Amino acid sequence: MTLLLLGGTNEARQIATHLQGHDAVISLAGATRHPQEQPLPTRVGGFGGEAGFISYLQEAGITAVLDATHPYAQQITVRTAQVCRAHGLPYVQFLRPPWTPEPGDQWVEISAESDAVDYIPRGSVVFLGTGRQTLHRFANLEGCEVVCRQIDPPTEPFPFVGGQYLFGRPPFSVEDEIALFQDLGVDFLVVKNAGGAPSRTKLTAARQLGLPVLMIARPAPGDWPVVESINDALAWVRAL
Ligand SMILES: NC(=O)c1ccc[n+]([C@@H]2O[C@H](COP(=O)([O-])OP(=O)(O)OC[C@H]3O[C@@H](n4cnc5c(N)ncnc54)[C@H](OP(=O)(O)O)[C@@H]3O)[C@@H](O)[C@H]2O)c1
């Protein structure tokens, strides 16, 4: 058996640690310039679309796929689930449970980035924890100061007027997030409902500061098998 572990998350790395010594390879998209070293043989970069992915599966002799990509990495997940189904390969998605609000949280769910403008008045300082690839979808936040936190310095300028990048490599403590939001004078946070403890600190900080949070809804669930914990993911591998 040769397992393909699709990574790009903390949990993928943790799963990879448990799979050391097994016949498994981890795949990273290459989204960050200096990714953490992985405990498994690693390939980096897109497969080259569906055809490239199918060729890779055959050439590498992959017999099962554990997809531990980010909950919002919809393209890779939908395609992988479909290809595995079509080729009779066992597939499971590791999907962290979403965050749920606690007393004092002021969260509003929005279905798309472009809807944030309906809740954010001109002149606001907006902190985006949503990533660079979808940044252009906030271009309608005219008259706002938009701060987008990134791991790597970008090669492109900010895609619209009124925005700035901020650099930082997670994890961030609650205290650090509070200090940052106070320094920036943040009025609103916009985040994805990524789930997981490490990146929840920004939400705890927002609650303590009484800041409203716009939470972009998760992609619609698929009709493929899902596990929600690392233990269940490892049990799935053992059962193969
Ligand atoms: N979306 C987020 O908010 C987010 C947050 C944190 C981390 N990430 C991680 O960053 C990566 C890219 O995210 P995304 O939202 O851009 O993905 P996406 O839109 O679902 O996928 C875009 C393309 O990136 C390539 N790709 C994605 N994950 C890959 C992997 N693990 N190994 C090899 N190729 C991969 C594939 O290219 P080809 O078609 O050429 O195969 C895929 O078609 C993912 O691995 C994800 O886990 C995403």
Coordinates of C-alpha atoms and ligand atoms in Angstrom, one line a residue:
M1 CA 0.0 0.0 0.0
T2 CA 1.3 3.5 -0.8
L3 CA -0.7 6.3 0.9
L4 CA -0.9 9.8 -0.5
L5 CA -1.4 12.3 2.3
L6 CA -2.5 15.7 1.0
G7 CA -1.2 18.3 3.3
G8 CA -0.9 22.0 4.0
T9 CA -2.3 22.0 7.5
N10 CA -1.0 21.4 11.1
E11 CA -3.0 18.2 11.3
A12 CA -1.6 16.8 8.1
R13 CA 1.9 17.2 9.7
Q14 CA 0.7 15.5 12.8
I15 CA -0.8 12.6 10.9
A16 CA 2.5 12.4 8.9
T17 CA 4.4 12.1 12.2
H18 CA 2.3 9.1 13.1
L19 CA 2.8 7.5 9.7
Q20 CA 6.6 7.6 9.8
G21 CA 7.9 4.2 8.7
H22 CA 4.8 3.5 6.6
D23 CA 4.7 3.6 2.8
A24 CA 3.4 7.1 2.5
V25 CA 4.1 10.4 0.8
I26 CA 2.9 13.8 1.7
S27 CA 2.0 16.4 -0.9
L28 CA 2.2 20.2 -0.4
A29 CA 0.8 22.7 -2.8
G30 CA 3.9 24.9 -2.4
A31 CA 1.7 27.8 -1.2
T32 CA 4.3 29.0 1.4
R33 CA 7.9 29.7 0.4
H34 CA 9.5 28.1 3.4
P35 CA 7.3 25.2 4.5
Q36 CA 8.0 23.3 7.7
E37 CA 10.0 20.2 7.1
Q38 CA 7.7 17.2 6.9
P39 CA 8.3 13.8 8.7
L40 CA 7.5 11.8 5.5
P41 CA 8.9 11.8 1.9
T42 CA 7.5 15.0 0.4
R43 CA 6.5 16.2 -3.0
V44 CA 5.7 19.9 -3.5
G45 CA 3.6 21.7 -6.1
G46 CA 0.3 21.2 -8.0
F47 CA -0.1 18.0 -9.9
G48 CA -1.0 19.8 -13.1
G49 CA -4.8 19.6 -13.1
E50 CA -6.9 16.4 -13.1
A51 CA -4.9 14.7 -15.8
G52 CA -1.6 15.4 -14.1
F53 CA -3.1 14.1 -10.8
I54 CA -4.3 10.8 -12.4
S55 CA -0.8 10.3 -14.0
Y56 CA 0.9 11.0 -10.6
L57 CA -1.4 8.4 -8.9
Q58 CA -0.4 5.8 -11.4
E59 CA 3.3 6.6 -11.6
A60 CA 3.7 6.7 -7.8
G61 CA 1.6 3.6 -7.3
I62 CA -0.7 5.3 -4.9
T63 CA -3.3 3.0 -3.5
A64 CA -5.2 5.3 -1.1
V65 CA -5.6 9.0 -0.4
L66 CA -6.0 10.8 2.9
D67 CA -6.9 14.4 2.2
A68 CA -5.9 16.6 5.1
T69 CA -5.9 19.9 3.2
H70 CA -7.5 23.0 4.6
P71 CA -11.4 23.0 5.0
Y72 CA -11.5 25.8 2.4
A73 CA -9.2 24.2 -0.1
Q74 CA -12.3 23.1 -2.1
Q75 CA -10.8 22.6 -5.5
I76 CA -8.2 19.9 -4.5
T77 CA -10.7 18.1 -2.2
V78 CA -13.6 17.9 -4.7
R79 CA -11.3 16.8 -7.5
T80 CA -9.5 14.2 -5.4
A81 CA -12.7 12.7 -4.1
Q82 CA -14.1 12.4 -7.6
V83 CA -10.9 11.0 -9.1
C84 CA -10.5 8.4 -6.3
R85 CA -14.1 7.4 -6.7
A86 CA -13.8 7.0 -10.5
H87 CA -10.6 4.9 -10.0
G88 CA -11.7 2.8 -7.1
L89 CA -9.1 4.2 -4.7
P90 CA -10.0 4.5 -1.0
Y91 CA -10.4 8.2 -0.1
V92 CA -11.2 10.1 3.1
Q93 CA -11.2 13.8 4.0
F94 CA -9.9 14.9 7.3
L95 CA -12.1 17.9 8.2
R96 CA -11.7 19.8 11.4
P97 CA -14.9 20.5 13.2
P98 CA -15.9 24.2 12.7
W99 CA -15.7 26.7 15.5
T100 CA -18.9 27.5 17.3
P101 CA -19.5 30.8 19.1
E102 CA -19.1 31.2 22.8
P103 CA -21.0 33.7 25.1
G104 CA -19.7 37.1 24.2
D105 CA -18.7 36.3 20.6
Q106 CA -20.2 38.6 18.0
W107 CA -20.1 36.5 14.9
V108 CA -22.1 37.0 11.7
E109 CA -21.9 34.3 9.0
I110 CA -21.5 35.6 5.5
S111 CA -21.7 33.3 2.4
A112 CA -19.0 35.1 0.4
E113 CA -16.1 37.6 0.9
S114 CA -17.9 40.2 -1.3
D115 CA -20.8 40.3 1.3
A116 CA -18.6 41.8 4.0
V117 CA -19.3 45.2 2.6
D118 CA -23.0 44.9 3.7
Y119 CA -21.8 44.9 7.4
I120 CA -18.7 47.1 7.4
P121 CA -19.1 50.9 7.3
R122 CA -16.7 53.1 5.4
G123 CA -13.8 54.3 7.5
S124 CA -13.5 51.0 9.3
V125 CA -10.2 49.2 10.0
V126 CA -10.7 45.6 8.8
F127 CA -8.4 42.7 9.7
L128 CA -8.5 39.9 7.2
G129 CA -7.4 36.4 8.3
T130 CA -8.5 35.0 5.0
G131 CA -5.4 34.6 2.8
R132 CA -4.0 36.3 -0.2
Q133 CA -5.6 34.3 -3.0
T134 CA -9.1 35.6 -2.2
L135 CA -8.0 39.1 -1.4
H136 CA -9.4 40.6 -4.6
R137 CA -12.9 39.6 -3.4
F138 CA -12.7 42.4 -0.8
A139 CA -12.1 45.1 -3.4
N140 CA -15.6 46.6 -2.7
L141 CA -14.6 47.6 0.8
E142 CA -14.0 51.2 -0.4
G143 CA -13.0 53.8 2.1
C144 CA -11.8 51.2 4.6
E145 CA -8.3 50.4 5.8
V146 CA -7.9 46.7 5.1
V147 CA -5.1 44.7 6.7
C148 CA -4.3 41.2 5.3
R149 CA -1.9 39.0 7.3
Q150 CA 0.4 36.8 5.4
I151 CA 3.2 34.3 6.1
D152 CA 5.4 35.4 3.2
P153 CA 6.0 38.8 1.7
P154 CA 4.0 39.0 -1.5
T155 CA 5.6 39.5 -4.9
E156 CA 2.5 41.5 -6.1
P157 CA 1.3 44.9 -4.7
F158 CA -1.9 44.9 -2.7
P159 CA -4.7 44.4 -5.2
F160 CA -6.8 47.5 -4.2
V161 CA -6.4 50.9 -2.7
G162 CA -6.6 51.2 1.1
G163 CA -5.0 47.9 1.8
Q164 CA -1.8 46.7 3.4
Y165 CA 0.0 43.4 4.1
L166 CA 1.2 42.4 7.5
F167 CA 3.6 39.6 8.0
G168 CA 3.5 36.9 10.7
R169 CA 4.0 33.2 11.0
P170 CA 1.5 31.4 13.2
P171 CA 0.8 30.4 15.9
F172 CA -0.2 33.7 17.6
S173 CA -1.1 33.9 21.3
V174 CA -4.3 35.6 22.5
E175 CA -2.1 38.3 24.1
D176 CA -0.3 39.0 20.9
E177 CA -3.5 39.1 18.9
I178 CA -5.1 41.6 21.4
A179 CA -2.0 43.8 21.2
L180 CA -2.0 43.7 17.4
F181 CA -5.7 44.5 17.1
Q182 CA -5.3 47.4 19.5
D183 CA -2.2 48.7 17.7
L184 CA -4.0 48.6 14.4
G185 CA -7.2 50.0 15.8
V186 CA -9.2 47.1 14.3
D187 CA -13.0 47.5 14.0
F188 CA -13.9 44.3 12.3
L189 CA -12.3 40.9 11.7
V190 CA -13.1 38.8 8.6
V191 CA -12.1 35.1 8.9
K192 CA -12.8 31.7 7.6
N193 CA -14.3 29.1 9.9
A194 CA -11.1 27.0 9.8
G195 CA -11.6 25.2 13.1
G196 CA -8.8 24.0 15.3
A197 CA -7.3 25.4 18.5
P198 CA -4.1 27.2 17.2
S199 CA -5.8 29.8 15.1
R200 CA -8.8 30.3 17.4
T201 CA -6.7 32.8 19.4
K202 CA -7.8 35.7 17.1
L203 CA -11.4 35.0 17.9
T204 CA -10.7 34.9 21.6
A205 CA -8.9 38.2 21.3
A206 CA -11.9 39.6 19.3
R207 CA -14.3 38.5 22.1
Q208 CA -12.2 40.1 24.8
L209 CA -12.0 43.3 22.8
G210 CA -15.7 43.3 21.9
L211 CA -14.9 43.2 18.2
P212 CA -17.4 41.9 15.6
V213 CA -16.3 39.0 13.4
L214 CA -17.6 38.2 9.9
M215 CA -17.2 34.5 9.4
I216 CA -17.1 33.2 5.9
A217 CA -19.2 30.1 5.6
R218 CA -17.5 26.8 4.8
P219 CA -17.8 25.2 1.4
A220 CA -20.9 22.9 1.2
P221 CA -20.1 19.4 2.5
G222 CA -19.4 16.7 -0.1
D223 CA -20.8 13.2 -0.4
W224 CA -17.4 11.5 0.4
P225 CA -16.2 9.9 3.7
V226 CA -15.0 12.4 6.3
V227 CA -13.1 12.0 9.6
E228 CA -12.9 14.8 12.2
S229 CA -10.0 13.7 14.4
I230 CA -6.4 12.6 13.9
N231 CA -7.1 9.4 15.7
D232 CA -10.0 8.6 13.3
A233 CA -7.8 9.4 10.4
L234 CA -5.1 7.0 11.7
A235 CA -7.7 4.3 12.3
W236 CA -8.9 4.7 8.7
V237 CA -5.3 4.2 7.5
R238 CA -4.9 1.1 9.8
A239 CA -8.1 -0.4 8.4
L240 CA -6.9 -0.2 4.8
Ligands
LIG1 N1 -7.7 27.8 1.3 C1 -7.2 28.2 2.5 O1 -7.8 29.0 3.2 C2 -6.0 27.5 3.1 C3 -5.5 27.9 4.3 C4 -4.4 27.3 4.9 C5 -3.7 26.3 4.1 N2 -4.1 26.0 2.9 C6 -3.4 25.0 2.1 O2 -2.9 25.6 1.0 C7 -3.0 24.7 -0.2 C8 -3.6 25.5 -1.3 O3 -4.9 25.9 -0.9 P1 -6.0 26.4 -1.9 O4 -7.2 26.8 -1.2 O5 -5.3 27.2 -2.9 O6 -6.3 25.0 -2.7 P2 -7.4 24.7 -3.8 O7 -7.9 25.9 -4.4 O8 -8.3 23.6 -3.4 O9 -6.4 24.0 -4.9 C9 -5.8 24.7 -5.9 C10 -4.7 23.9 -6.6 O10 -3.6 23.8 -5.8 C11 -3.0 22.5 -5.9 N3 -3.0 21.9 -4.6 C12 -3.8 22.2 -3.5 N4 -3.4 21.4 -2.4 C13 -2.4 20.7 -2.9 C14 -1.6 19.7 -2.2 N5 -1.8 19.4 -0.9 N6 -0.7 19.1 -3.0 C15 -0.5 19.4 -4.3 N7 -1.2 20.3 -4.9 C16 -2.1 20.9 -4.2 C17 -3.8 21.8 -6.9 O11 -3.1 22.1 -8.2 P3 -3.2 21.1 -9.4 O12 -4.5 21.3 -10.0 O13 -2.1 21.6 -10.3 O14 -3.0 19.7 -8.9 C18 -5.1 22.5 -6.8 O15 -5.9 22.3 -8.0 C19 -3.7 23.5 0.3 O16 -2.8 22.4 0.3 C20 -4.3 23.8 1.6 O17 -4.3 22.8 2.5 C21 -5.3 26.6 2.3

